[in-house]
Coordinates of C-alpha atoms in Angstrom, one line a residue:
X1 CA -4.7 3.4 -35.6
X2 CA -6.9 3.4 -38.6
X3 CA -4.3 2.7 -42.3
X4 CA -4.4 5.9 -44.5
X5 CA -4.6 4.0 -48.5
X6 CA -2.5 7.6 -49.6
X7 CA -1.4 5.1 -52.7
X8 CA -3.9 2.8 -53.4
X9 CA -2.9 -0.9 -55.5
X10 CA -3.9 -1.0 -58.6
X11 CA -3.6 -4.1 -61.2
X12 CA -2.4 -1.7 -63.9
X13 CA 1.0 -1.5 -61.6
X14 CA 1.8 -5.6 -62.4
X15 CA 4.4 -6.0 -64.0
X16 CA 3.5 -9.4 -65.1
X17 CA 6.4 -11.1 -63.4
X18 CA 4.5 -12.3 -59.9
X19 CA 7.6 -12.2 -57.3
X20 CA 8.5 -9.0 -58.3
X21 CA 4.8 -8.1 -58.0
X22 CA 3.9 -9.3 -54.5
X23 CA 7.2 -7.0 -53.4
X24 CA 6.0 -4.3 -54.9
X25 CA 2.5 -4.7 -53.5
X26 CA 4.7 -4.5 -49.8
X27 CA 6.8 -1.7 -50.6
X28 CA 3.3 -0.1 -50.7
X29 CA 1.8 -0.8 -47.7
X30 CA 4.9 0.4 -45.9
X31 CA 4.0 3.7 -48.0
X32 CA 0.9 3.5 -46.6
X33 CA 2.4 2.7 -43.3
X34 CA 4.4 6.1 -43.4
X35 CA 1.4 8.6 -44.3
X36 CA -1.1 7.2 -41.6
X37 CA 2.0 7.5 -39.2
X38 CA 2.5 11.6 -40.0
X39 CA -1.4 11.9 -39.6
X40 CA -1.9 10.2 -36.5
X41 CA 1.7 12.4 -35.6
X42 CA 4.1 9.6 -34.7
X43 CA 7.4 9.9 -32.7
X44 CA 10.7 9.6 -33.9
X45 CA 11.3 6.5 -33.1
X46 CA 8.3 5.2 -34.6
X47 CA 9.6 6.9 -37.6
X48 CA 13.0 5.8 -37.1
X49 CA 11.3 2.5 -37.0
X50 CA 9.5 2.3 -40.4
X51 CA 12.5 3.5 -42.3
X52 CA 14.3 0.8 -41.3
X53 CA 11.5 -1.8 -42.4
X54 CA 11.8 0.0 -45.9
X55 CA 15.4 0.1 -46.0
X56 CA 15.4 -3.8 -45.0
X57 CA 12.8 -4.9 -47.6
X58 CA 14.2 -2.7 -50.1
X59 CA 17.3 -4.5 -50.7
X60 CA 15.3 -7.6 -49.9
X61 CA 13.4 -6.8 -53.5
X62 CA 16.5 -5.0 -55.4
X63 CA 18.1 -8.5 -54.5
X64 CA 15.0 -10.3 -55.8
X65 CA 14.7 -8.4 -59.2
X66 CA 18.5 -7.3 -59.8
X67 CA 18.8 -11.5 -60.3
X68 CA 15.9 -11.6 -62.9
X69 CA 17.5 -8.7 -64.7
X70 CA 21.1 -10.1 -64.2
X71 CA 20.1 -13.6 -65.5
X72 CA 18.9 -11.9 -68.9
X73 CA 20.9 -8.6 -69.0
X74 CA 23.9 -9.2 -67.9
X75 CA 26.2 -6.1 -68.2
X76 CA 23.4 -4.7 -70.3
X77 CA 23.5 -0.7 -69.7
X78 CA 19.9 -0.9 -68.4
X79 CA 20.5 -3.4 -65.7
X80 CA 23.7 -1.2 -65.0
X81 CA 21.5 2.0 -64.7
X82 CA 18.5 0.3 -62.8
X83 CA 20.9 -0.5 -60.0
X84 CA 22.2 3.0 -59.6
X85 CA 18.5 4.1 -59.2
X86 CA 18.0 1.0 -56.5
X87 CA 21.2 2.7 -54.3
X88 CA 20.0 6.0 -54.8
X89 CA 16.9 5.2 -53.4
X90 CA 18.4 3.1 -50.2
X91 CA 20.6 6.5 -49.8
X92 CA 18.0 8.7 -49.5
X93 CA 16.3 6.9 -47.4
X94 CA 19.1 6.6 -44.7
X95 CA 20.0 10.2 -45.3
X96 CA 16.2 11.0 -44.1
X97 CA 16.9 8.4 -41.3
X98 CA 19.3 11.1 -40.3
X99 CA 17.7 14.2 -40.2
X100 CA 15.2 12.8 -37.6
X101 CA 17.6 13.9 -35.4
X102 CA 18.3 17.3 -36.8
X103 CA 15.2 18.6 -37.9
X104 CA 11.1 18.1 -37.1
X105 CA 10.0 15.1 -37.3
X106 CA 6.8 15.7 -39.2
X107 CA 8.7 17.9 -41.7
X108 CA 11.3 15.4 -42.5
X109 CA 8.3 12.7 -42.5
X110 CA 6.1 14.7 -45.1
X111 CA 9.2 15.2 -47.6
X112 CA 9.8 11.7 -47.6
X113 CA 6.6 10.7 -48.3
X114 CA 6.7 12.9 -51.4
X115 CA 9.8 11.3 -52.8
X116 CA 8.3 7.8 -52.4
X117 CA 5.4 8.3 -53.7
X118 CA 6.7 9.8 -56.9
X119 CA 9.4 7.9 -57.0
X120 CA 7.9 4.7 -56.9
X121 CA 5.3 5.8 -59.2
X122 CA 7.6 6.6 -61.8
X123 CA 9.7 3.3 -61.0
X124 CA 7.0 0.4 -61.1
X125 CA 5.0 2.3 -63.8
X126 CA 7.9 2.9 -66.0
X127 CA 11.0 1.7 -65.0
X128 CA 10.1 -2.0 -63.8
X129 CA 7.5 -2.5 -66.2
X130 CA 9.6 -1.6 -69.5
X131 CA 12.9 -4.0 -68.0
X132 CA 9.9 -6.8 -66.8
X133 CA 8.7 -6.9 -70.7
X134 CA 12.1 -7.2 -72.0
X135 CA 12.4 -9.9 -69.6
X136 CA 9.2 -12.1 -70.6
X137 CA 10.2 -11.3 -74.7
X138 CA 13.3 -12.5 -74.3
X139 CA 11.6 -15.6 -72.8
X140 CA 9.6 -16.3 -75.4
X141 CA 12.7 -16.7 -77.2
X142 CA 12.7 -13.0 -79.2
X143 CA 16.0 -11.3 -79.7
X144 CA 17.2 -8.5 -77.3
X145 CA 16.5 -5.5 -79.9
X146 CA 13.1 -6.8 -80.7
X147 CA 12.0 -7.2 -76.6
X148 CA 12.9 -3.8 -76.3
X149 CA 10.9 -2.2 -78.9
X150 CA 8.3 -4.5 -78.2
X151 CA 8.4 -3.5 -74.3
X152 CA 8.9 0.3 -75.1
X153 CA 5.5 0.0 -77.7
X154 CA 3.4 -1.5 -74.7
X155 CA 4.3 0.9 -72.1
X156 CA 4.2 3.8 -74.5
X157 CA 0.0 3.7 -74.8
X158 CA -0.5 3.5 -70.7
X159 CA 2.0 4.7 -68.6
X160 CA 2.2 8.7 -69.2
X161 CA -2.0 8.2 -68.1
X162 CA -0.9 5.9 -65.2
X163 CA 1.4 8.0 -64.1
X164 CA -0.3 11.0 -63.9
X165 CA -3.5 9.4 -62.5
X166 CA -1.7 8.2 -59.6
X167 CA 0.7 11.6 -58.9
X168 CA -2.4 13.6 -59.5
X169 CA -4.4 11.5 -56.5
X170 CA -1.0 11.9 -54.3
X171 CA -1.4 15.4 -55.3
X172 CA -4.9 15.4 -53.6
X173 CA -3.6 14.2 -50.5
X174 CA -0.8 16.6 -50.3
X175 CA 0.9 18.1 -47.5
X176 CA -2.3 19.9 -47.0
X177 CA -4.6 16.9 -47.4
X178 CA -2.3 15.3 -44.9
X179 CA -2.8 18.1 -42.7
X180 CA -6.2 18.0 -42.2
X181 CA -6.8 14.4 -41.9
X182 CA -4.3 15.1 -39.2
X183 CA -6.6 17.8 -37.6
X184 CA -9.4 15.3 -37.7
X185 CA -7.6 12.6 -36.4
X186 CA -6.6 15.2 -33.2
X187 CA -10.5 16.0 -32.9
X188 CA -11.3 12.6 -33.2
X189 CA -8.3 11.8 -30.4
X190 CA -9.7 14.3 -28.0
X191 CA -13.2 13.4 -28.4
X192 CA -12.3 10.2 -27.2
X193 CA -10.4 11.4 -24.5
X194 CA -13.1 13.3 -23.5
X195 CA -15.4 10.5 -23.9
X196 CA -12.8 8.2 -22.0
X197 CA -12.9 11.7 -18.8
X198 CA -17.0 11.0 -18.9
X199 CA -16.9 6.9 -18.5
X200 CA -14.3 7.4 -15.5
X201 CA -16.1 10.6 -14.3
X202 CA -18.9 8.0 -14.2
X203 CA -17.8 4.9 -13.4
X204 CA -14.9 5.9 -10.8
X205 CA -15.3 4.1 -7.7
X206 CA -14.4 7.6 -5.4
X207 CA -17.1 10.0 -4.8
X208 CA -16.3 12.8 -7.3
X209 CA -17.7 16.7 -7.2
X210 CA -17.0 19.4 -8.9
X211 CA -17.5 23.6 -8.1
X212 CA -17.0 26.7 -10.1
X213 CA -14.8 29.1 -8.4
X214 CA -17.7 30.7 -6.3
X215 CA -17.4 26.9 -4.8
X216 CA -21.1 26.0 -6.0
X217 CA -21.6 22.6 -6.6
X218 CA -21.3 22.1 -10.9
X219 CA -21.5 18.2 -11.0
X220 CA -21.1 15.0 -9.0
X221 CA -21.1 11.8 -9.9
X222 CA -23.0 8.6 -9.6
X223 CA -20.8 6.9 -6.8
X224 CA -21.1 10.6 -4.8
X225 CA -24.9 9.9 -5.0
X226 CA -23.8 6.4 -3.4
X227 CA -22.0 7.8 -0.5
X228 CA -23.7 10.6 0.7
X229 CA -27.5 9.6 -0.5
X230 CA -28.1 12.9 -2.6
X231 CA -28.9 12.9 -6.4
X232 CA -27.1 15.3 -8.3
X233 CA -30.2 17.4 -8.6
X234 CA -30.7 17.9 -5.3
X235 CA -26.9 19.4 -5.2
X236 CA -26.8 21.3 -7.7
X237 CA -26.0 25.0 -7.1
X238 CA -25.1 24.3 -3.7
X239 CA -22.0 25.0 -0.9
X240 CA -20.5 21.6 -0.3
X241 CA -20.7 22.9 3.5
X242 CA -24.1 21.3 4.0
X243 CA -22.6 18.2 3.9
X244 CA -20.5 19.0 6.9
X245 CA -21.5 16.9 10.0
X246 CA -20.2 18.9 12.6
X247 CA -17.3 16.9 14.2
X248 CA -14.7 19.4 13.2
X249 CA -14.4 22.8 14.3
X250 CA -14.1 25.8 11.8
X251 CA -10.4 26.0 12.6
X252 CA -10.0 23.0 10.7
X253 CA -11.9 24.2 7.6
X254 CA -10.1 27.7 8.0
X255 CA -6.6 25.4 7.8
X256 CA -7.7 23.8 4.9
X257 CA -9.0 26.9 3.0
X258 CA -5.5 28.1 3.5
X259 CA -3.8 25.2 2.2
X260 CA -5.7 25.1 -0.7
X261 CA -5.1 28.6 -1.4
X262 CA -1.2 28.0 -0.9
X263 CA -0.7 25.2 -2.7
X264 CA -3.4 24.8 -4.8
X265 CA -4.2 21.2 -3.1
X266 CA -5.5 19.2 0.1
X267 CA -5.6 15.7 1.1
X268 CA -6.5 14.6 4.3
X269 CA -9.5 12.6 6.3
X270 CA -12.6 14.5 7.2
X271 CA -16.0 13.8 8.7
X272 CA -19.4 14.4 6.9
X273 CA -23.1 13.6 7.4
X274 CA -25.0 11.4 4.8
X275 CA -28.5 12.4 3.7
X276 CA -30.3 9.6 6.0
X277 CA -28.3 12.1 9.1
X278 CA -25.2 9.1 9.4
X279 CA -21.8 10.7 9.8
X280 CA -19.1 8.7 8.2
X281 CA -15.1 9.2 7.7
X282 CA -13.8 10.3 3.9
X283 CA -10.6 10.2 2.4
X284 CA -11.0 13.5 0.8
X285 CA -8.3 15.2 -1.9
X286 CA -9.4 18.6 -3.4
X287 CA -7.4 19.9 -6.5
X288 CA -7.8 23.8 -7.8
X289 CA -7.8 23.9 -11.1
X290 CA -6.3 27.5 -12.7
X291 CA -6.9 29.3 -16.0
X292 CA -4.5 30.5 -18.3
X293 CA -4.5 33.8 -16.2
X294 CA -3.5 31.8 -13.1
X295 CA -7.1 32.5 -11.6
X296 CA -9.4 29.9 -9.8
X297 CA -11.4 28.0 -11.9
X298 CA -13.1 25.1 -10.4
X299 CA -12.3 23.2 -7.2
X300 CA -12.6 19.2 -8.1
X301 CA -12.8 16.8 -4.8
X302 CA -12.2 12.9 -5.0
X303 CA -13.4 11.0 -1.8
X304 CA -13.6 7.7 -0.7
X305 CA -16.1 6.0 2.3
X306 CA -13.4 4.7 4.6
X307 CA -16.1 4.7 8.1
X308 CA -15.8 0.7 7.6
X309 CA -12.2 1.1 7.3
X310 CA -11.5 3.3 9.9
X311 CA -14.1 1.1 12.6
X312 CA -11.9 -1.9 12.0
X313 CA -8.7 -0.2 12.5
X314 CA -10.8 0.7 15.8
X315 CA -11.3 -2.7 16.6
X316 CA -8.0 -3.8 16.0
X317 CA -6.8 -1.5 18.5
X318 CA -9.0 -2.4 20.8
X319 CA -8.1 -6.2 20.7
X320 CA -4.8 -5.0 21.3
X321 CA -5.1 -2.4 24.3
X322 CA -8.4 -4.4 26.2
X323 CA -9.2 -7.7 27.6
X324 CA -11.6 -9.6 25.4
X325 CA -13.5 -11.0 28.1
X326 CA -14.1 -8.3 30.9
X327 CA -13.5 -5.7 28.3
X328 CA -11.7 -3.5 31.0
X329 CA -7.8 -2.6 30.0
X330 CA -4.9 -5.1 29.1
X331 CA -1.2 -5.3 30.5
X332 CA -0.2 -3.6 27.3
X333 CA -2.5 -0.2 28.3
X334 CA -2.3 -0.9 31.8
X335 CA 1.4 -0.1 31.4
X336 CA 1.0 3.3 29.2
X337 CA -1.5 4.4 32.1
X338 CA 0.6 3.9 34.9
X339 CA 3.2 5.3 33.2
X340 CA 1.2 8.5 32.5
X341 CA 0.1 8.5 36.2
X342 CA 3.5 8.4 37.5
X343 CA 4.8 11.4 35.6
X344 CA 1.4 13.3 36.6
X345 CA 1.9 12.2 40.3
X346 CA 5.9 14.0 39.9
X347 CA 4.1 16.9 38.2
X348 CA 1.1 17.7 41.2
X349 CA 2.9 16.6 44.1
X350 CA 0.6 13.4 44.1
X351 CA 0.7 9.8 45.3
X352 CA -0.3 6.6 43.4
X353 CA -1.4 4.0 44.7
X354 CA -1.5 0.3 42.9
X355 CA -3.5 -2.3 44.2
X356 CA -3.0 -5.9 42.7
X357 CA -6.2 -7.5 43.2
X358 CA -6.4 -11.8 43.5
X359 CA -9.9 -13.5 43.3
X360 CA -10.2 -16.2 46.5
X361 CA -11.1 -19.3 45.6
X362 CA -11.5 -19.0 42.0
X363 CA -9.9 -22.1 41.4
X364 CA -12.3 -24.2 43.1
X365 CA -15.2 -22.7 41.2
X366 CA -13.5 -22.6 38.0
X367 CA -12.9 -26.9 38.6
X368 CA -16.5 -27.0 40.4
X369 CA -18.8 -25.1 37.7
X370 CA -17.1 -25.0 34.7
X371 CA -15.1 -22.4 32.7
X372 CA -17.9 -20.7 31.0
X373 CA -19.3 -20.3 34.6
X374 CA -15.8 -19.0 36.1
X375 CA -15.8 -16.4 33.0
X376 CA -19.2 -15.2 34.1
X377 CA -18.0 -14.5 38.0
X378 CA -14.8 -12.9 36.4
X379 CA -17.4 -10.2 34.5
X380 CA -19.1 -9.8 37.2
X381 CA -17.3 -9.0 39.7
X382 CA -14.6 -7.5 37.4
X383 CA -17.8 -5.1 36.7
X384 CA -18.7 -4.1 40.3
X385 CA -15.3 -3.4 41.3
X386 CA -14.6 -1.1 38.2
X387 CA -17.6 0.6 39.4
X388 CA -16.6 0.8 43.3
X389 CA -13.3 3.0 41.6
X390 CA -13.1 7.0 41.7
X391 CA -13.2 8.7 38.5
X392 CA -9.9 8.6 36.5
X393 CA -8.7 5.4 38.2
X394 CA -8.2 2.3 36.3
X395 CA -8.6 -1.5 36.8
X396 CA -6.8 -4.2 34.3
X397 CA -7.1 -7.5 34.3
X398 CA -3.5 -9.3 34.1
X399 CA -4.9 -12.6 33.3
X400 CA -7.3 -15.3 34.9
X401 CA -8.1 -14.0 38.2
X402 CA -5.6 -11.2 38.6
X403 CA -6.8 -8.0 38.4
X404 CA -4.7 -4.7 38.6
X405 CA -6.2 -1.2 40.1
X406 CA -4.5 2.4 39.5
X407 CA -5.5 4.9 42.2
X408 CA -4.2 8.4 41.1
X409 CA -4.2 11.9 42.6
X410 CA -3.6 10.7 46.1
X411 CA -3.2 13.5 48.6
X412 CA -2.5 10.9 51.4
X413 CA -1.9 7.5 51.7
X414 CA -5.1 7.1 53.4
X415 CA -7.0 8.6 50.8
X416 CA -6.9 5.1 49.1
X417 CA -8.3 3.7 51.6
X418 CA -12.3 3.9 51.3
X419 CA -11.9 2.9 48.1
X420 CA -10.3 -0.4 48.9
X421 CA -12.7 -1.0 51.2
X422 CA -15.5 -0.1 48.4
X423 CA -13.9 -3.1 46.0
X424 CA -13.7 -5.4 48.7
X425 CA -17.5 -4.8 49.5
X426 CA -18.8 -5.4 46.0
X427 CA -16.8 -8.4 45.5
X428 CA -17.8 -10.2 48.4
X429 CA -21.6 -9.6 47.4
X430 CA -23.0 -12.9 46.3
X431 CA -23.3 -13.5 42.8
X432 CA -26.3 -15.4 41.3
X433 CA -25.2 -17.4 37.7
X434 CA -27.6 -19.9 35.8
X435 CA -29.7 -20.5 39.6
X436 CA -26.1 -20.6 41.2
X437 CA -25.7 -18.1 44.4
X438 CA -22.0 -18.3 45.0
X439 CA -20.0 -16.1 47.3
X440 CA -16.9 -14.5 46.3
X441 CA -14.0 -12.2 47.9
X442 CA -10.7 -10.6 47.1
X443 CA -7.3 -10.0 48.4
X444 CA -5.7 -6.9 47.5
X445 CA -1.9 -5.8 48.1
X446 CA -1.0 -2.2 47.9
X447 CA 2.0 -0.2 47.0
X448 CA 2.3 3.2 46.9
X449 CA 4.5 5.5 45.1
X450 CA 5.1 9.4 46.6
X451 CA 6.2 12.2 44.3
X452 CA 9.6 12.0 45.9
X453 CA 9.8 8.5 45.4
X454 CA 11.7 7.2 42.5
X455 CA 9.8 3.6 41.6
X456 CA 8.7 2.8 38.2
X457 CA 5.9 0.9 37.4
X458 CA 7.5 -2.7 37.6
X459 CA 8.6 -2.3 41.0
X460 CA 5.1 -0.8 42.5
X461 CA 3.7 -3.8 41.1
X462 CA 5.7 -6.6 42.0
X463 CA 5.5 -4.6 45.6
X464 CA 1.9 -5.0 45.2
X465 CA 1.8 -8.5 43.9
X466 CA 3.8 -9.4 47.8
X467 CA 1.2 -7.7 49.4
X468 CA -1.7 -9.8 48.0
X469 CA 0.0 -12.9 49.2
X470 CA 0.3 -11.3 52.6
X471 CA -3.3 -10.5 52.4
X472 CA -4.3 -14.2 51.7
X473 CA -2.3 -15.0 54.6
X474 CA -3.8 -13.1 56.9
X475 CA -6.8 -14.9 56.4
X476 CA -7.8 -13.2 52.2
X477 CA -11.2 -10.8 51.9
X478 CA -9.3 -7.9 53.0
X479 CA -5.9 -5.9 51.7
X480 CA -2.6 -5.1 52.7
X481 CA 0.0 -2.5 52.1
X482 CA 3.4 -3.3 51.0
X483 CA 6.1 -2.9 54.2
X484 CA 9.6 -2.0 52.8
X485 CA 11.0 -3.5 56.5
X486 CA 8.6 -6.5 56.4
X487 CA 9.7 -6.9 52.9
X488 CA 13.5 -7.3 53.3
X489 CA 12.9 -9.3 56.2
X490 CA 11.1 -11.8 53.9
X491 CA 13.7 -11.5 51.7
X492 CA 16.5 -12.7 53.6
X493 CA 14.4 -15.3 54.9
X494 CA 13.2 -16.3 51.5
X495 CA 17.4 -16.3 50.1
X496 CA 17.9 -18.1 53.1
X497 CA 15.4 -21.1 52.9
X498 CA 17.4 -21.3 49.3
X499 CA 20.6 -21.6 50.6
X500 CA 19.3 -24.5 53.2
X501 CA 18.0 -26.5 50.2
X502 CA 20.7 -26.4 48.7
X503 CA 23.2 -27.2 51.0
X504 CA 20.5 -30.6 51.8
X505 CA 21.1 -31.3 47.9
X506 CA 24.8 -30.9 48.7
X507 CA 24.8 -32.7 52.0
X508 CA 26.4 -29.9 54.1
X509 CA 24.6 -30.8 57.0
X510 CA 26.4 -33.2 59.6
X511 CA 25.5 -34.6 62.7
X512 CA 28.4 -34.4 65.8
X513 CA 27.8 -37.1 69.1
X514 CA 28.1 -35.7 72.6
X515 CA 28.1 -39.1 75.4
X516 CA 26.0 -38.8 77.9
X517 CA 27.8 -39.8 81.1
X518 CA 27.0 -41.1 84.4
X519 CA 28.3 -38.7 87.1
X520 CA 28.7 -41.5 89.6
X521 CA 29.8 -44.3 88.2
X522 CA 31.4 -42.8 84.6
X523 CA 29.5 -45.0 82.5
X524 CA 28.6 -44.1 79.0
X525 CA 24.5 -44.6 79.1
X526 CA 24.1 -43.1 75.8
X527 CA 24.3 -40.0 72.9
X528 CA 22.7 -36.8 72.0
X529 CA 23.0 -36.1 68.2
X530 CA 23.8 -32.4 67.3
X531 CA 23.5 -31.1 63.7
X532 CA 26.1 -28.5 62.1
X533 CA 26.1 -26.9 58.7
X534 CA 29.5 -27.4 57.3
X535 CA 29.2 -24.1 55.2
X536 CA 31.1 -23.9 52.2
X537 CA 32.3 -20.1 53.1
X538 CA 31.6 -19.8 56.8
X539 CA 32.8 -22.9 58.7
X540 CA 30.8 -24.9 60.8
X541 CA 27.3 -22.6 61.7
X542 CA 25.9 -23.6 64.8
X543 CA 21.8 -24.6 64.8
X544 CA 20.8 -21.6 66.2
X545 CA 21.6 -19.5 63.3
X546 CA 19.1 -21.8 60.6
X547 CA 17.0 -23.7 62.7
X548 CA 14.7 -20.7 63.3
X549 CA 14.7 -20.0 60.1
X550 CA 13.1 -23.6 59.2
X551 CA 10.4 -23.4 61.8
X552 CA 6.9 -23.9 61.0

């Protein structure tokens, strides 16, 4: 804020007592202070603010000089009357403190201004300067009658000049001075404002173009030129339509249009085409700019390149819904789509069929050729058997070499069958890695789900997971379909191996003696050793009931 000098210092204002001097010299400045505040149109606090400096280092000074006239003057009627003027001042001051509150700021500001300026015009000139020659008579050792004529015949020649050379420059830079170095300093405010609108117009890192109200193109900026590849003269005049790439349909650009037109803005994410023919993703928000009259007046759209943005974000979600390695689907989007394929099987009166798919012998090659060579096999085949698949069905890889297949829209049971048969074909296809021809298979356990049927995903899989092993036992390279009879059988038998080991680890088994006797002559000739279970809950359970169960 540049310092308005509305009262100038002049060396005809010293008094010839230095302290008093330098105070005087800042009473000025915060003068000074005051006018450059009511051109540059402070607030009233700021206001508020400077009063209180020039209340403060008022009494700072009447402190300061009352002492130098008090030490020399004491009870003189001059020193009496010079400190009424001081309080008058100090009230006056407060009192336009006040009206801050009630009245305009810049009227209350301009009035005092006025009684400053004259009153400390008329107050160093004549006032201070008379009592400081008195002062530096009586120094000199001259008696209190002679210092004053003395003082009054040296201020008698200067001071009526002084005086009105100073008021009459305060009258040139009165109220309506003051105005229009305020006018200028609002010009010079908004020519930097608009100087400050070009640098960001210009330097703003968003793509920035502006239309008249026909929605030809009026200006763009330099980092516009940067994102789509068009100078601004080869815009100029134009629809921004011809930067449209073609991804959206004109039902989109009719809802935005309507938008705009209802609440004067739009923000969303929209696809163009650069000049070089790339399309690429913009954060785009279009403002409508009115007139006084409420009509349109120019449309102003700020964008942003977010294509790199939005293709990490893509990535991202990839990682997270596919398997880095065979690229094919994860547990995570395996579950959404079975989930999904459920609900449509309710919906069509459909079956779905899940086939959980085991590599044979992966182990061995995995140990036998290295990883990086058992991650090539997994790609492979994890390829051909994707491929062997219908349209709309999915394979996911669980993890190592456990693969999951989704078989939707199954009329019949059967239905699922040549396709089973297709994935066992191309995995048992030799496979030729780095001079390596190695031979592969799979066993595959299905479980089927009919629109009546109430399984969820969890169960058709674990049902399929049994399967598989039953495949491999049957001799692998081939599949088997989950039996809910064969399954329960397992079941018991599988609860009941449990509750045999355990009853070992709690030595429940005991062995009973029978003699064996000979008929003719009675003798004992030996023993046969029977086992029991001494169950905890059913009594003594003869071998017949868990020895079956143990076989093989």
């Amino acid at each position: 804020m540049q310092e308005i000098d509305i009262f100038p210092w002049d060396n005809n204002f010293n008094t010839g007592i230095e302290v008093i001097d330098i105070q005087h010299r800042q009473l000025v400045l915060i003068l000074n202070k005051l006018a450059t505040n009511i051109v540059h149109v402070s607030r009233e606090n700021k206001l508020s603010s400077i009063f209180d400096e020039l209340v403060d280092y008022t009494l700072y000074h009447f402190q300061t000089e009352e002492a130098i006239w008090h030490k020399y003057l004491q009870e003189n009627p001059l020193e009496i009357k010079h400190q009424a003027v001081h309080q008058e001042l100090i009230d006056t001051v407060l009192h336009f403190k006040e009206d801050l509150h009630t009245r305009p700021v810049g009227e209350v500001a301009e009035e005092a201004l006025e009684f400053l300026s004259r009153w400390l015009v008329l107050h160093i000139l004549e006032s201070d300067r008379y009592m400081a020659h008195i002062v530096l008579a009586l120094q000199e050792g001259i008696s209190l009658t002679d210092a004053k004529a003395r003082a009054q015949e040296k201020i008698n020649d200067l001071t009526l000049i002084l005086i009105d050379i100073v008021l009459s420059r305060y009258r040139a830079l009165s109220s309506a001075s003051l105005l229009l170095m305020r006018e200028i300093q609002e010009r010079k405010q908004k020519e930097e404002k608009l100087q400050l609108a070009a640098s960001v117009f210009t330097h703003a890192r968003e793509g920035i173009l502006i239309t008249d109200a026909n929605n030809e193109i009026i200006e763009v900026n330099d980092t516009f030129t940067l994102i789509t590849g068009y100078e601004s003269e080869e815009v100029m005049g134009k629809n921004p339509r011809f930067l449209h790439s073609g991804k959206q349909a004109p039902e989109f650009y009719a809802k935005m249009w309507k938008t705009l037109g209802e609440q004067n803005y739009w923000s969303g994410e929209i696809w163009n085409r650069r000049k070089n023919g790339d399309a690429y993703v913009e954060m785009l928000t279009i403002s409508v700019i009115l007139d006084d009259a409420g009509k349109v007046n120019n449309y102003v759209a700020l964008f942003s390149d977010i294509t790199m943005m939005k293709e990490h974000q893509s990535q991202l979600e990839h990682v997270a819904h596919y398997d880095v390695l065979t690229n094919l689907p994860n547990r995570v989007l395996l579950a959404d789509r079975l989930s999904q394929a459920l609900l449509r099987s309710q919906r069509n009166n459909l079956s779905v069929a899940v086939a959980f798919l085991d590599i044979d012998g992966f182990k061995e090659i995995n140990d036998t050729y290295g990883h990086n060579i058992g991650d090539d096999l997994l790609v492979t085949l994890s390829g051909r058997m994707e491929q062997a698949l219908r349209k709309g069905d999915t394979l996911a890889r669980l993890g190592g070499d456990e693969f999951l297949a989704i078989l939707i829209d199954l009329k019949n049971p059967e239905d699922c069958t040549p396709v089973l048969e297709r994935v066992l074909l191309a995995a048992s296809k030799p496979v030729t890695l780095d001079g390596l021809v190695m031979s592969a298979s799979v066993s595959i356990g299905l479980s089927i789900s009919g629109p009546d049927e109430n399984i969820d995903g969890d169960q058709l899989i674990r049902q399929a997971d049994q399967a598989m092993y039953q495949a491999k036992q049957h001799g692998k390279n081939r599949y088997h379909r989950f039996d809910l009879e064969k399954d329960s059988a397992i079941n018991i038998q599988r609860k009941s191996l449990e509750q045999i080991k355990t009853a070992l680890d709690n030595r429940e088994f005991v062995l009973y003696y029978q003699p064996k006797v000979n008929m003719i002559t009675g003798e004992v000739i030996g023993v046969e050793a029977l086992i029991r279970w001494q169950h905890p809950e059913q009594g003594l359970v003869p071998p017949i009931k868990f020895l079956p169960i143990i076989e093989n």
